[in-house]
Coordinates of C-alpha atoms in Angstrom, one line a residue:
M15 CA 11.2 -5.5 5.0
A16 CA 10.3 -1.9 5.5
S17 CA 7.4 -1.1 7.7
H18 CA 4.4 0.9 6.4
S19 CA 5.8 4.0 8.3
D20 CA 8.9 4.0 6.0
T21 CA 7.2 4.2 2.7
L22 CA 3.8 5.5 1.6
V23 CA 2.3 5.7 -1.9
V24 CA -0.1 8.7 -2.0
F25 CA -3.0 7.6 -4.2
F26 CA -5.8 9.4 -5.9
G27 CA -8.7 8.4 -8.2
A28 CA -11.6 10.0 -10.1
T29 CA -14.6 8.5 -11.8
A30 CA -16.7 9.4 -14.7
G31 CA -19.5 10.6 -12.4
A32 CA -19.6 12.1 -8.9
N33 CA -16.3 12.7 -7.2
G34 CA -15.3 14.3 -3.9
G35 CA -17.5 13.2 -1.0
K36 CA -19.8 11.3 -3.3
L37 CA -17.1 9.3 -5.1
G38 CA -18.4 5.9 -6.0
S39 CA -22.1 6.6 -5.1
D40 CA -23.3 6.5 -8.7
E41 CA -21.4 3.3 -9.9
R42 CA -19.4 5.2 -12.5
E43 CA -16.1 3.8 -13.6
I44 CA -12.7 5.1 -12.6
I45 CA -11.1 7.3 -15.4
L46 CA -8.1 8.7 -13.6
L47 CA -5.4 7.4 -11.2
V48 CA -2.6 9.6 -9.8
W49 CA 0.1 8.4 -7.4
Q50 CA 3.5 9.5 -5.8
I51 CA 5.9 7.7 -3.5
L52 CA 6.8 9.3 -0.2
D53 CA 9.8 8.0 1.6
L54 CA 9.1 8.9 5.2
H55 CA 12.5 7.9 6.5
E56 CA 14.4 10.2 4.2
K57 CA 11.6 12.7 3.8
K58 CA 11.8 12.5 0.0
V59 CA 9.2 12.2 -2.7
G60 CA 9.3 10.2 -6.0
K61 CA 8.1 11.0 -9.4
L62 CA 4.4 11.9 -9.7
H63 CA 2.4 9.6 -12.1
R64 CA -0.8 10.6 -13.7
C65 CA -2.6 7.9 -15.8
L66 CA -6.0 8.1 -17.6
V67 CA -8.1 5.0 -17.5
K68 CA -10.3 3.9 -20.4
P69 CA -13.8 3.0 -19.2
D70 CA -16.1 0.4 -20.7
T71 CA -18.9 2.9 -21.1
F72 CA -18.0 6.2 -22.7
E73 CA -20.1 8.6 -20.9
L74 CA -19.0 11.5 -18.7
T75 CA -21.4 13.5 -16.4
E76 CA -21.4 17.3 -16.7
Q77 CA -20.0 17.4 -13.2
C78 CA -17.1 15.1 -14.2
K79 CA -16.3 17.1 -17.3
E80 CA -16.2 20.4 -15.2
E81 CA -14.1 19.0 -12.4
T82 CA -11.6 16.9 -14.4
G83 CA -11.5 18.8 -17.7
L84 CA -11.2 15.3 -19.4
T85 CA -12.7 14.5 -22.8
L86 CA -13.9 11.2 -24.3
E87 CA -11.3 11.5 -27.0
E88 CA -8.5 11.5 -24.4
L89 CA -10.0 8.5 -22.5
S90 CA -10.4 6.5 -25.7
K91 CA -6.7 6.5 -26.2
A92 CA -6.0 5.3 -22.6
E93 CA -5.5 1.8 -21.2
P94 CA -8.3 -0.1 -19.4
L95 CA -8.2 -0.4 -15.6
D96 CA -6.4 -3.7 -15.4
K97 CA -3.5 -2.4 -17.6
V98 CA -3.2 0.8 -15.6
L99 CA -3.1 -1.2 -12.4
Q100 CA -0.3 -3.2 -13.8
Q101 CA 1.6 0.0 -14.7
F102 CA 1.0 1.2 -11.2
Q103 CA 2.6 -1.9 -9.7
Q104 CA 5.6 -1.8 -12.1
S105 CA 6.4 1.7 -11.5
V106 CA 6.0 1.5 -7.7
S107 CA 8.1 -1.6 -7.5
S108 CA 10.9 -0.1 -9.6
E109 CA 11.1 3.0 -7.4
L110 CA 11.0 1.1 -4.2
K111 CA 13.9 -1.0 -5.5
C112 CA 15.9 2.2 -6.2
L113 CA 15.1 3.4 -2.6
G114 CA 16.1 0.1 -1.1
R115 CA 12.6 -0.5 0.1
S116 CA 10.5 -3.6 -0.4
S117 CA 7.0 -2.8 0.9
Y118 CA 4.7 0.2 1.2
T119 CA 1.2 1.3 2.3
L120 CA -1.3 3.4 0.2
C121 CA -2.3 6.8 1.6
V122 CA -5.5 8.4 0.4
N123 CA -7.5 11.5 1.2
S124 CA -10.5 9.4 2.2
S125 CA -11.5 5.7 2.0
L126 CA -13.9 6.3 -0.8
V127 CA -11.5 5.7 -3.7
I128 CA -10.5 2.3 -2.2
R129 CA -13.8 1.1 -0.7
Q130 CA -16.4 2.7 -2.9
A131 CA -14.7 2.9 -6.3
L132 CA -11.8 0.6 -6.8
H133 CA -13.0 -2.6 -5.1
P134 CA -16.6 -2.5 -6.4
E135 CA -15.4 -1.9 -10.0
A136 CA -12.7 -4.6 -9.8
S137 CA -15.3 -7.0 -8.4
K138 CA -17.7 -6.3 -11.3
K139 CA -15.0 -6.7 -13.9
N140 CA -13.6 -9.9 -12.1
L141 CA -10.2 -8.2 -11.7
V142 CA -7.9 -9.5 -8.9
L143 CA -6.5 -6.5 -7.1
P144 CA -2.9 -6.5 -5.8
E145 CA -2.5 -7.0 -2.1
C146 CA -1.5 -3.4 -1.6
F147 CA -5.2 -2.3 -2.2
F148 CA -6.4 -4.2 0.9
S149 CA -4.8 -1.9 3.4
F150 CA -4.4 1.9 3.4
V151 CA -3.9 5.0 5.5
D152 CA -6.5 7.8 5.6
V153 CA -4.6 11.1 5.8
R154 CA -7.6 12.8 7.5
K155 CA -7.7 10.4 10.3
E156 CA -3.9 10.7 10.8
F157 CA -4.2 14.5 10.8
H158 CA -7.1 14.4 13.4
K159 CA -4.9 12.2 15.6
C160 CA -2.1 14.6 15.3
C161 CA -4.3 17.7 15.6
P162 CA -7.5 16.8 17.5
N163 CA -8.7 20.4 17.6
S164 CA -8.8 20.6 13.8
G165 CA -12.5 19.4 13.8
P166 CA -14.4 16.3 13.0
V167 CA -12.7 13.9 10.6
Q168 CA -15.7 13.9 8.2
K169 CA -15.4 17.7 7.8
L170 CA -11.7 17.8 7.2
T171 CA -10.6 18.8 3.7
L172 CA -7.1 19.1 2.1
P173 CA -7.4 23.0 2.0
S174 CA -8.7 23.1 5.7
M175 CA -5.8 20.9 6.8
L176 CA -3.2 23.0 5.0
E177 CA -4.8 26.1 6.4
Y178 CA -4.7 24.7 10.0
V179 CA -1.0 24.1 9.9
G180 CA -0.2 27.4 8.2
L181 CA 0.6 26.1 4.7
A182 CA -0.5 27.7 1.5
A183 CA -3.1 25.8 -0.7
E184 CA -1.7 24.0 -3.7
S185 CA -2.0 26.2 -6.8
E186 CA -1.9 23.3 -9.3
Q187 CA -5.1 23.2 -11.4
S188 CA -5.0 19.7 -12.7
I189 CA -7.3 17.4 -10.7
G190 CA -5.4 14.5 -9.1
V191 CA -2.1 16.2 -9.2
R192 CA -3.4 19.0 -6.9
E193 CA -4.8 16.5 -4.4
V194 CA -1.7 14.3 -4.3
R195 CA 0.7 17.2 -3.8
S196 CA -1.5 18.5 -1.0
I197 CA -1.5 15.2 0.8
V198 CA 2.3 15.0 0.6
Q199 CA 2.6 18.6 2.0
V200 CA 0.3 17.7 4.9
L201 CA 2.2 14.5 5.7
L202 CA 5.7 16.0 5.6
H203 CA 4.5 18.8 7.9
I204 CA 3.0 16.6 10.6
L205 CA 5.8 14.1 10.5
D206 CA 8.3 16.9 11.2
E207 CA 8.9 19.1 14.2
P208 CA 7.1 20.1 16.3
Y209 CA 4.4 17.4 15.7
N210 CA 6.7 14.3 15.1
H211 CA 3.6 12.3 14.2
K212 CA 3.9 8.5 13.7
I213 CA 1.7 6.8 11.1
S214 CA -0.2 4.2 13.0
C215 CA -3.8 3.7 11.8
V216 CA -3.8 1.3 8.9
E217 CA -7.3 0.4 7.7
I218 CA -8.0 -3.1 6.3
V219 CA -10.3 -4.2 3.5
N220 CA -11.5 -7.8 4.2
Y221 CA -10.4 -10.3 1.5
K222 CA -13.5 -12.4 2.0
F223 CA -16.7 -12.7 3.9
D224 CA -16.7 -15.0 6.9
S225 CA -19.9 -16.9 7.5
G226 CA -21.0 -17.8 11.0
T227 CA -23.7 -17.4 13.6
C228 CA -24.8 -15.1 16.3
S229 CA -26.7 -15.7 19.5
K230 CA -30.1 -14.0 19.9
T231 CA -28.7 -12.5 23.2
E232 CA -25.8 -11.0 21.3
P233 CA -26.0 -7.1 21.3
V234 CA -26.2 -5.8 17.7
D235 CA -25.8 -2.1 17.2
S236 CA -28.7 -0.8 15.0
E237 CA -26.2 1.7 13.4
T238 CA -24.4 -1.2 11.7
V239 CA -27.3 -2.9 10.0
I240 CA -29.0 -2.4 6.6
R241 CA -31.7 -4.1 4.6
A242 CA -31.1 -5.0 1.0
R243 CA -34.1 -5.5 -1.3
G244 CA -34.5 -6.7 -4.8
L245 CA -31.9 -9.4 -4.7
P246 CA -32.0 -12.2 -7.3
W247 CA -33.8 -15.1 -5.6
Q248 CA -30.7 -17.4 -5.9
S249 CA -28.4 -14.9 -4.3
S250 CA -26.0 -16.4 -1.6
D251 CA -24.4 -14.6 1.3
Q252 CA -21.2 -14.5 -0.9
D253 CA -23.0 -12.8 -3.7
I254 CA -24.3 -10.1 -1.3
A255 CA -20.8 -9.7 0.2
R256 CA -19.5 -9.2 -3.3
F257 CA -22.2 -6.5 -3.9
F258 CA -20.8 -4.7 -0.9
K259 CA -17.1 -5.4 -1.8
G260 CA -14.8 -2.9 -0.2
L261 CA -16.8 -2.7 3.0
N262 CA -16.2 -5.0 6.0
I263 CA -19.2 -7.2 6.9
A264 CA -19.2 -8.6 10.4
K265 CA -18.7 -12.4 10.7
G266 CA -22.0 -14.1 9.9
G267 CA -23.4 -10.7 9.1
V268 CA -25.5 -11.7 6.1
A269 CA -29.0 -13.0 6.9
L270 CA -31.2 -14.0 4.0
C271 CA -35.0 -13.4 4.5
L272 CA -37.5 -16.1 3.7
N273 CA -41.2 -15.8 2.8
N274 CA -44.0 -17.9 4.3
Q275 CA -43.3 -20.7 1.9
G276 CA -39.6 -21.0 3.0
R277 CA -38.4 -19.4 -0.3
R278 CA -36.1 -16.4 -0.3
N279 CA -38.0 -13.2 -0.8
G280 CA -35.2 -11.1 -2.4
E281 CA -34.3 -9.4 0.9
A282 CA -31.4 -9.7 3.2
L283 CA -30.2 -8.0 6.4
V284 CA -26.5 -7.1 6.5
R285 CA -24.4 -6.2 9.5
F286 CA -21.2 -4.2 9.1
I287 CA -18.3 -3.9 11.6
N288 CA -19.1 -0.2 12.3
S289 CA -21.5 2.6 11.4
E290 CA -19.0 4.1 9.0
H291 CA -19.1 1.0 6.8
R292 CA -22.9 1.0 7.2
D293 CA -23.2 4.6 6.0
L294 CA -21.0 3.7 3.0
A295 CA -23.3 0.8 2.3
L296 CA -26.3 3.1 2.2
E297 CA -24.6 5.0 -0.6
R298 CA -25.0 1.9 -2.8
H299 CA -28.7 2.3 -2.9
K300 CA -29.9 1.3 -6.4
H301 CA -26.5 0.0 -7.4
H302 CA -26.7 -3.1 -9.6
M303 CA -26.2 -6.8 -9.1
G304 CA -26.2 -8.1 -12.6
S305 CA -29.2 -6.5 -14.3
R306 CA -31.1 -5.8 -11.1
Y307 CA -30.8 -2.7 -9.0
I308 CA -30.6 -3.3 -5.2
E309 CA -32.3 -1.0 -2.7
V310 CA -30.5 -0.4 0.5
Y311 CA -32.2 0.9 3.6
K312 CA -31.4 1.3 7.3
A313 CA -32.5 -1.6 9.6
T314 CA -32.3 -2.4 13.3
G315 CA -30.3 -4.9 15.3
E316 CA -33.5 -6.5 16.5
E317 CA -34.5 -7.2 12.8
F318 CA -31.1 -8.7 12.2
L319 CA -31.3 -10.9 15.3
K320 CA -34.8 -12.0 14.4
I321 CA -33.5 -13.5 11.2
A322 CA -29.9 -14.4 12.0
G323 CA -30.0 -15.3 15.8
G324 CA -30.4 -18.8 16.9
T325 CA -29.6 -21.1 19.8
S326 CA -30.3 -24.7 18.5
N327 CA -27.6 -27.1 19.8
E328 CA -28.0 -29.3 16.6
V329 CA -27.6 -26.3 14.4
S330 CA -24.8 -24.8 16.4
Q331 CA -22.9 -28.1 16.1
F332 CA -23.6 -28.2 12.4
L333 CA -22.3 -24.6 11.9
S334 CA -19.3 -25.0 14.2
K335 CA -17.1 -26.2 11.4
E336 CA -15.2 -23.1 10.1
N337 CA -14.8 -22.1 6.5
Q338 CA -17.4 -24.4 5.0
V339 CA -19.5 -23.8 1.9
I340 CA -23.2 -24.4 2.7
I341 CA -25.6 -25.8 0.1
R342 CA -29.3 -26.1 0.6
M343 CA -31.2 -29.1 -0.9
R344 CA -35.0 -28.8 -1.4
G345 CA -37.6 -31.4 -2.5
L346 CA -35.9 -34.4 -0.9
P347 CA -38.2 -37.5 -0.6
F348 CA -39.5 -37.6 3.0
T349 CA -37.9 -41.1 3.3
A350 CA -34.5 -40.0 2.1
T351 CA -31.7 -41.3 4.3
P352 CA -28.3 -39.7 4.9
Q353 CA -26.6 -42.4 2.8
E354 CA -29.0 -41.8 -0.1
V355 CA -28.2 -38.1 0.0
L356 CA -24.5 -38.8 0.1
S357 CA -24.8 -41.2 -2.8
F358 CA -26.8 -38.7 -4.7
L359 CA -24.1 -36.0 -4.3
G360 CA -21.5 -38.5 -5.3
P361 CA -17.6 -38.8 -4.8
E362 CA -16.9 -35.7 -6.7
S363 CA -18.6 -33.6 -4.1
P364 CA -17.7 -35.2 -0.8
V365 CA -19.7 -33.8 2.2
T366 CA -17.6 -32.6 5.2
D367 CA -17.5 -35.4 7.8
G368 CA -20.0 -37.5 5.9
A369 CA -23.4 -37.8 7.5
E370 CA -22.4 -35.2 10.1
G371 CA -22.2 -32.7 7.4
L372 CA -25.9 -33.1 6.6
L373 CA -28.7 -31.3 8.5
F374 CA -32.2 -32.4 7.7
V375 CA -35.0 -29.8 8.4
K376 CA -38.0 -31.1 10.2
Y377 CA -41.4 -29.9 11.3
P378 CA -42.1 -29.5 15.0
D379 CA -43.5 -33.0 15.2
G380 CA -40.3 -34.5 13.8
R381 CA -41.6 -35.2 10.3
P382 CA -39.1 -34.2 7.4
T383 CA -39.9 -31.1 5.3
G384 CA -37.9 -32.2 2.3
D385 CA -35.1 -29.7 3.0
A386 CA -31.6 -30.3 4.0
F387 CA -28.3 -28.3 4.4
V388 CA -25.0 -29.7 3.4
L389 CA -21.4 -28.7 4.3
F390 CA -18.5 -28.7 1.8
S391 CA -14.9 -28.0 2.6
C392 CA -14.2 -26.0 -0.6
E393 CA -15.8 -24.2 -3.5
E394 CA -14.9 -26.9 -5.9
Y395 CA -16.9 -29.6 -4.1
A396 CA -19.9 -27.1 -3.7
Q397 CA -19.7 -26.4 -7.5
N398 CA -19.8 -30.1 -8.3
A399 CA -22.8 -30.5 -6.0
L400 CA -24.7 -27.6 -7.7
K401 CA -24.3 -29.4 -11.1
K402 CA -26.8 -31.9 -9.8
H403 CA -29.6 -29.2 -9.5
K404 CA -32.9 -30.8 -10.7
Q405 CA -31.5 -34.3 -10.9
I406 CA -33.7 -37.1 -9.7
L407 CA -33.4 -38.8 -6.2
G408 CA -36.0 -41.5 -5.8
K409 CA -39.0 -40.1 -7.9
R410 CA -38.4 -36.4 -7.1
Y411 CA -36.1 -33.9 -8.7
I412 CA -33.9 -32.1 -6.2
E413 CA -33.1 -28.4 -6.2
L414 CA -29.8 -27.2 -4.9
F415 CA -28.9 -23.6 -3.9
R416 CA -26.1 -21.8 -2.2
S417 CA -27.0 -21.0 1.3
T418 CA -25.8 -19.2 4.5
A419 CA -25.5 -19.9 8.2
A420 CA -28.3 -17.4 8.9
E421 CA -30.6 -19.3 6.5
V422 CA -29.8 -22.6 8.2
L423 CA -31.0 -21.1 11.5
N424 CA -34.0 -19.3 9.9
R425 CA -35.2 -22.4 8.0
Y426 CA -34.3 -25.0 10.7
L427 CA -36.0 -23.2 13.5
S428 CA -39.0 -22.5 11.3
T429 CA -39.8 -19.3 13.0
P430 CA -41.2 -17.4 10.0
L431 CA -42.6 -20.5 8.3
I432 CA -44.7 -22.5 10.7
S433 CA -47.3 -21.1 13.1
T434 CA -46.5 -21.7 16.7
L435 CA -48.4 -24.6 18.4
P436 CA -51.0 -23.3 20.9
P437 CA -49.9 -23.6 24.5
S438 CA -52.8 -25.9 25.3
P439 CA -54.5 -28.6 23.1
V440 CA -57.9 -27.6 24.6
M441 CA -59.1 -24.3 23.1
P442 CA -62.4 -22.5 24.0
L443 CA -64.8 -22.3 21.0
P444 CA -65.0 -18.5 20.8
M445 CA -61.2 -18.5 19.9
L446 CA -62.0 -20.1 16.6
A447 CA -63.3 -17.0 14.8
T448 CA -60.5 -14.7 16.1
Q449 CA -57.4 -16.7 14.9
P450 CA -55.1 -14.7 12.7
F451 CA -54.9 -15.2 9.0
L452 CA -58.5 -16.5 8.8
P453 CA -60.1 -15.9 5.4
A454 CA -63.2 -13.9 6.0
S455 CA -66.4 -15.1 4.4
S456 CA -67.0 -13.1 1.2
S457 CA -68.7 -13.4 -2.1
V458 CA -65.8 -11.8 -3.9
R459 CA -64.3 -14.4 -6.2
D460 CA -60.7 -13.8 -5.3
C461 CA -59.8 -17.4 -4.7
V462 CA -59.1 -20.5 -6.7
R463 CA -59.7 -24.1 -6.1
L464 CA -57.2 -26.7 -7.1
R465 CA -58.8 -30.2 -7.6
G466 CA -57.1 -33.4 -8.5
L467 CA -53.7 -32.8 -6.9
P468 CA -51.4 -35.7 -6.5
Y469 CA -51.7 -37.0 -2.9
T470 CA -47.9 -36.5 -2.5
A471 CA -48.1 -32.9 -3.6
G472 CA -46.8 -30.3 -1.1
I473 CA -47.0 -26.5 -0.9
E474 CA -43.8 -26.1 -3.0
D475 CA -45.3 -28.3 -5.7
I476 CA -48.3 -26.0 -5.8
L477 CA -46.2 -22.9 -5.9
E478 CA -44.2 -24.4 -8.8
F479 CA -47.4 -25.3 -10.6
M480 CA -48.7 -21.7 -10.4
G481 CA -45.4 -20.4 -11.7
E482 CA -45.4 -16.6 -12.2
H483 CA -48.7 -16.3 -10.5
T484 CA -47.3 -17.1 -7.1
V485 CA -46.4 -13.4 -6.7
D486 CA -50.2 -12.7 -6.6
I487 CA -51.0 -15.0 -3.7
K488 CA -52.0 -13.4 -0.5
P489 CA -49.8 -13.9 2.6
H490 CA -50.7 -17.1 4.3
G491 CA -53.1 -17.8 1.4
V492 CA -52.2 -21.4 0.5
H493 CA -54.7 -23.8 2.2
M494 CA -54.4 -27.6 1.8
V495 CA -57.6 -29.6 2.5
L496 CA -57.5 -32.9 4.3
N497 CA -60.0 -35.7 4.3
Q498 CA -61.7 -37.4 7.2
Q499 CA -58.7 -39.5 8.0
G500 CA -56.4 -36.4 8.0
R501 CA -54.8 -37.3 4.7
P502 CA -54.5 -35.2 1.6
S503 CA -57.8 -34.9 -0.2
G504 CA -56.4 -33.7 -3.5
D505 CA -57.9 -30.3 -3.0
A506 CA -56.4 -26.9 -2.2
F507 CA -57.7 -23.4 -2.0
I508 CA -55.5 -20.4 -2.8
Q509 CA -56.4 -16.8 -1.9
M510 CA -55.3 -14.4 -4.5
K511 CA -54.8 -10.6 -4.2
S512 CA -57.8 -9.8 -6.4
A513 CA -60.6 -11.4 -8.4
D514 CA -58.8 -10.5 -11.6
K515 CA -55.7 -12.4 -10.5
A516 CA -57.8 -15.4 -9.5
F517 CA -59.5 -15.4 -13.0
M518 CA -56.1 -15.2 -14.6
V519 CA -54.9 -18.3 -12.7
S520 CA -58.0 -20.2 -13.5
Q521 CA -57.6 -19.5 -17.2
K522 CA -53.8 -20.1 -17.4
C523 CA -53.4 -23.0 -15.1
H524 CA -56.6 -25.1 -15.7
K525 CA -55.7 -28.7 -16.6
K526 CA -51.9 -28.1 -16.4
T527 CA -50.1 -31.2 -15.2
M528 CA -48.5 -31.8 -11.8
K529 CA -46.5 -35.0 -11.4
D530 CA -48.2 -36.6 -14.4
R531 CA -51.7 -35.6 -13.2
Y532 CA -53.7 -32.8 -14.7
V533 CA -55.1 -30.4 -12.1
E534 CA -58.4 -28.5 -12.5
V535 CA -58.4 -24.9 -11.4
F536 CA -61.7 -23.0 -10.7
Q537 CA -62.2 -19.4 -9.6
C538 CA -64.3 -19.1 -6.5
S539 CA -65.0 -17.0 -3.4
T540 CA -64.5 -17.8 0.3
E541 CA -68.2 -18.5 0.6
E542 CA -68.0 -21.1 -2.1
M543 CA -65.0 -22.5 -0.4
S544 CA -67.1 -23.0 2.7
I545 CA -69.9 -24.7 0.7
V546 CA -67.4 -27.1 -0.9
L547 CA -66.0 -28.0 2.5
M548 CA -69.4 -28.8 3.7
G549 CA -69.9 -31.3 0.9
G550 CA -71.0 -29.1 -2.1
T551 CA -69.5 -29.3 -5.5
L552 CA -67.7 -26.6 -7.6
N553 CA -66.6 -27.1 -11.1
R554 CA -66.6 -25.0 -14.3
S555 CA -70.3 -25.5 -14.6
G556 CA -71.0 -23.8 -11.3
L557 CA -71.6 -24.4 -7.6
S558 CA -74.0 -27.0 -6.2
P559 CA -74.9 -26.9 -2.5
P560 CA -74.2 -29.8 -0.1
P561 CA -76.8 -32.6 0.2
C562 CA -77.8 -31.3 3.6
K563 CA -77.0 -28.2 5.8
L564 CA -74.9 -28.9 8.7
P565 CA -76.0 -27.5 12.0
C566 CA -73.9 -24.9 13.8
L567 CA -71.4 -26.0 16.5
S568 CA -73.5 -26.3 19.6
P569 CA -74.6 -29.5 21.4
P570 CA -72.2 -32.3 20.7
T571 CA -75.1 -34.8 20.4
A572 CA -76.1 -33.1 17.2
Y573 CA -73.1 -34.4 15.3
A574 CA -73.6 -38.1 15.5
A575 CA -75.9 -38.1 12.5
F576 CA -73.6 -36.2 10.1
P577 CA -70.6 -37.4 8.2
T578 CA -67.3 -35.7 9.1
P579 CA -66.5 -32.9 6.6
P580 CA -63.0 -32.2 5.5
A581 CA -60.7 -30.2 7.7
L582 CA -58.9 -27.2 6.3
M583 CA -55.2 -27.0 6.8
P584 CA -53.7 -23.7 5.6
E585 CA -50.5 -21.7 6.3
A586 CA -48.5 -23.4 3.5
L587 CA -48.3 -26.5 5.7
Y588 CA -48.8 -30.0 4.2
Q589 CA -49.1 -32.6 7.0
P590 CA -51.7 -34.8 8.7
P591 CA -53.3 -33.6 11.9
L592 CA -51.5 -34.5 15.1
L593 CA -54.2 -36.5 16.7
A594 CA -54.2 -38.9 19.6
A595 CA -56.6 -41.8 20.0
P596 CA -60.3 -40.7 19.8
R597 CA -62.0 -40.3 23.1
T598 CA -64.8 -42.6 24.1
P599 CA -68.3 -41.2 23.9
H600 CA -69.0 -41.2 27.6
A601 CA -65.8 -39.4 28.4
A602 CA -66.4 -36.8 25.7
A603 CA -69.8 -35.9 27.0
H604 CA -68.5 -33.9 29.8
T605 CA -66.0 -31.8 27.9
A606 CA -67.2 -31.6 24.2
A607 CA -68.9 -28.3 24.7
H608 CA -65.6 -26.6 25.5
T609 CA -63.3 -28.0 22.8
L610 CA -62.8 -28.0 19.1
Y611 CA -63.1 -31.7 18.7
Y612 CA -66.0 -34.1 19.1
P613 CA -66.5 -37.8 18.9
P614 CA -66.8 -40.1 17.0
H615 CA -64.2 -38.5 14.8
P616 CA -61.4 -36.2 16.0
H617 CA -62.0 -33.5 13.4
L618 CA -63.4 -30.0 13.4
Y619 CA -67.0 -29.6 12.2
M620 CA -67.7 -26.4 10.3
N621 CA -70.8 -24.8 8.8
M622 CA -71.1 -22.5 5.8
N623 CA -70.5 -19.2 7.7
M624 CA -67.7 -20.4 9.9
N625 CA -64.1 -19.2 9.3
Y626 CA -61.4 -21.8 9.0
T627 CA -58.7 -22.3 11.6
A628 CA -55.4 -21.1 10.3
Y629 CA -53.2 -22.9 12.8
Y630 CA -51.3 -26.1 12.8
P631 CA -53.8 -28.9 13.7
R632 CA -54.2 -29.2 17.4
L633 CA -53.7 -32.2 19.6
V634 CA -56.8 -33.9 21.1
P635 CA -56.1 -34.6 24.8
Q636 CA -56.2 -38.2 25.9
H637 CA -58.3 -39.4 28.8

C-alpha cells in the first residue's frame, strides 16, 4: 500500500452559483469536476480529466456563466453527479494500477469543494461518497508550512503562491483546468530542491456524528459554537449533523433547545471542533433542511453549556453506553412500570440492557412527568420503536421521537422547564406581588378560560387541544387551577399574546373534545380570572361576581369564616401542592402573619386585586 505522500489526486469543482471563496455558500449544485493524478515518488503527472455534471435544477447564475463559460445546453448532455463520481473512481483506479499504486489522497486548493459543496450535495441526494472523499490535503496549508512567510493561509491564492516561488501564472483560460495545473506546479516546486517539503497535514471529514455529554465545568470556546434556528420540531441531533455534513461537530456537540412546555422550539446549539469549521457553518445561513430554511448565528460557549452540560449521576450512567440511539417517549401513564414500557416496545425493538436502558423523567418531588428516554443499540431497533408512535399504552397514546444526549440532560434536569423551589418554605407576604411571571391585573381580554377539563389532563394535553394556537400563548402563560384539596379542578387559564388571539381561540376551540369530554373555552381578562378564582362565574353569558367579597390578606383570624378558594398553579406544571400536615390553630397564631399559608386549610387566600403566585407550590413547615 502506498502512503498518501506517494500519490495525490489534484481535485477541483465548480457549482452553478458562487465559486472561489464563496463556493457552496448558496447551496448550488456541482456542475464541473476536474482532476489529475500526481505521482510524488516519480514526480510525474497523469492525464487531466474534465467532466461536466448535470444538475437537477437547470439554472446558472450570471457569475457562474461568466466564470465558467458553461451553458445549460452543455450541462443537459452531461451525466448526473453519481455517474460522474463513478467515472472518477474508475479512471483513478485504472491509472493507479498502471503506476503500481493502490491508494491516494485528494489534494484541493481549499476545503470548500469537499466540505461545503460535495458532502452537503451528496447528503441531500442520498449519495454514498467513496472513502477517498473523507480525507484530503489543502495545498494552501502545505504551502504555508513550507513557506511560512508567504502570508496567512486564508489569503493565499494560486497566483500568489506561484509568484512567491517565482513561477509564471498558468495561462490556461478554461476554469478547472487552470486551477488543477497551477496546483500541480506549486506541489512539484515545493517538493523539489531547495524546499524538499513532505506532505503531512491530511484533513479528515467525520463519517458520522458521535453523541455524548459534556460537563458544565468543561471549557467551551465561544468561537466554535453556533445557534441554528427554524429547525423542524421533530429534528434529531443526527438530522442536524446531516445539515452540517462535511463539517466536524465535536462529540456531543448538538444540544436541542426546549420551550417552557418541554417541547423542542426549533433551535439547537452546535459546537464544532474548531473556529474554522464554525465559520464554514455560518456560511450555511438560510440553507435548507427539507422545505425549511435554517438560520445560523454565532453563539457562546456559556449558552451551549447551559443546554448541554450536566452532572447528574443517574443521567451520566444512562448516557455512558457508547454508540446508542436515543428515543424519547412522551405521554406515558404516571403509573407505567419499566416492564410495561419494555412490553409496549416489544421484542422487535429490544432496549439496551433491558430496564437499565430506560430513564424516566421526574419532577423534583419524585413524581413522574410522563416522559422517558430509551436506549437502542442500532438504528434498526430504533426505527421499529418509532413505528409505535401514537400507539396506546394503558389508556394513553404514546409519542416517540428521536432524541439526543443533550436533550436527556436538559429534560431530566428540568432546568428550563420547572421553576426552582424557593430556598425556604416560609416566605414573607410582600414577596407575593413581586414574583416573576405574574399576570398583572388588567381589563384587557387577552386570556381564555378552559372549563370542564378531564381531571387527568396535563399541560401537554392542553397544548395539543389548542393545536395551532399554541404559538400564540405568552411565555409561562399556562395556568392550572387546583381545588381546595390541591387536586385538579377541571379549569385552566391561558394568557394569549393579544385579545384578538384569545377571541380566535374561544371561537375555534369552544366545545372541542379532550379525552372524550368537551371543553368550554371563554375569552376573559386577568381581572375576570381573579373574580372566578374568588368564587365568581364566567361563561358565554358573561361574568357574575362571587357571593361575597373576600377580605385582603391581613389578620389570620379573618379567614376562619370564609371557604378556601382555589389555588392557582401556573408555569405549565400540573401537580398537587407539596403540603405537609396542617398546623394546629394555636401554633399558627404566632406565625400566620408572616407566611403564605393559614389554618384551617394549607392554601393561599387571594382577593380580586391580588396577583397569583407563579411558583411551584411551597411546603408548609411542620411544627
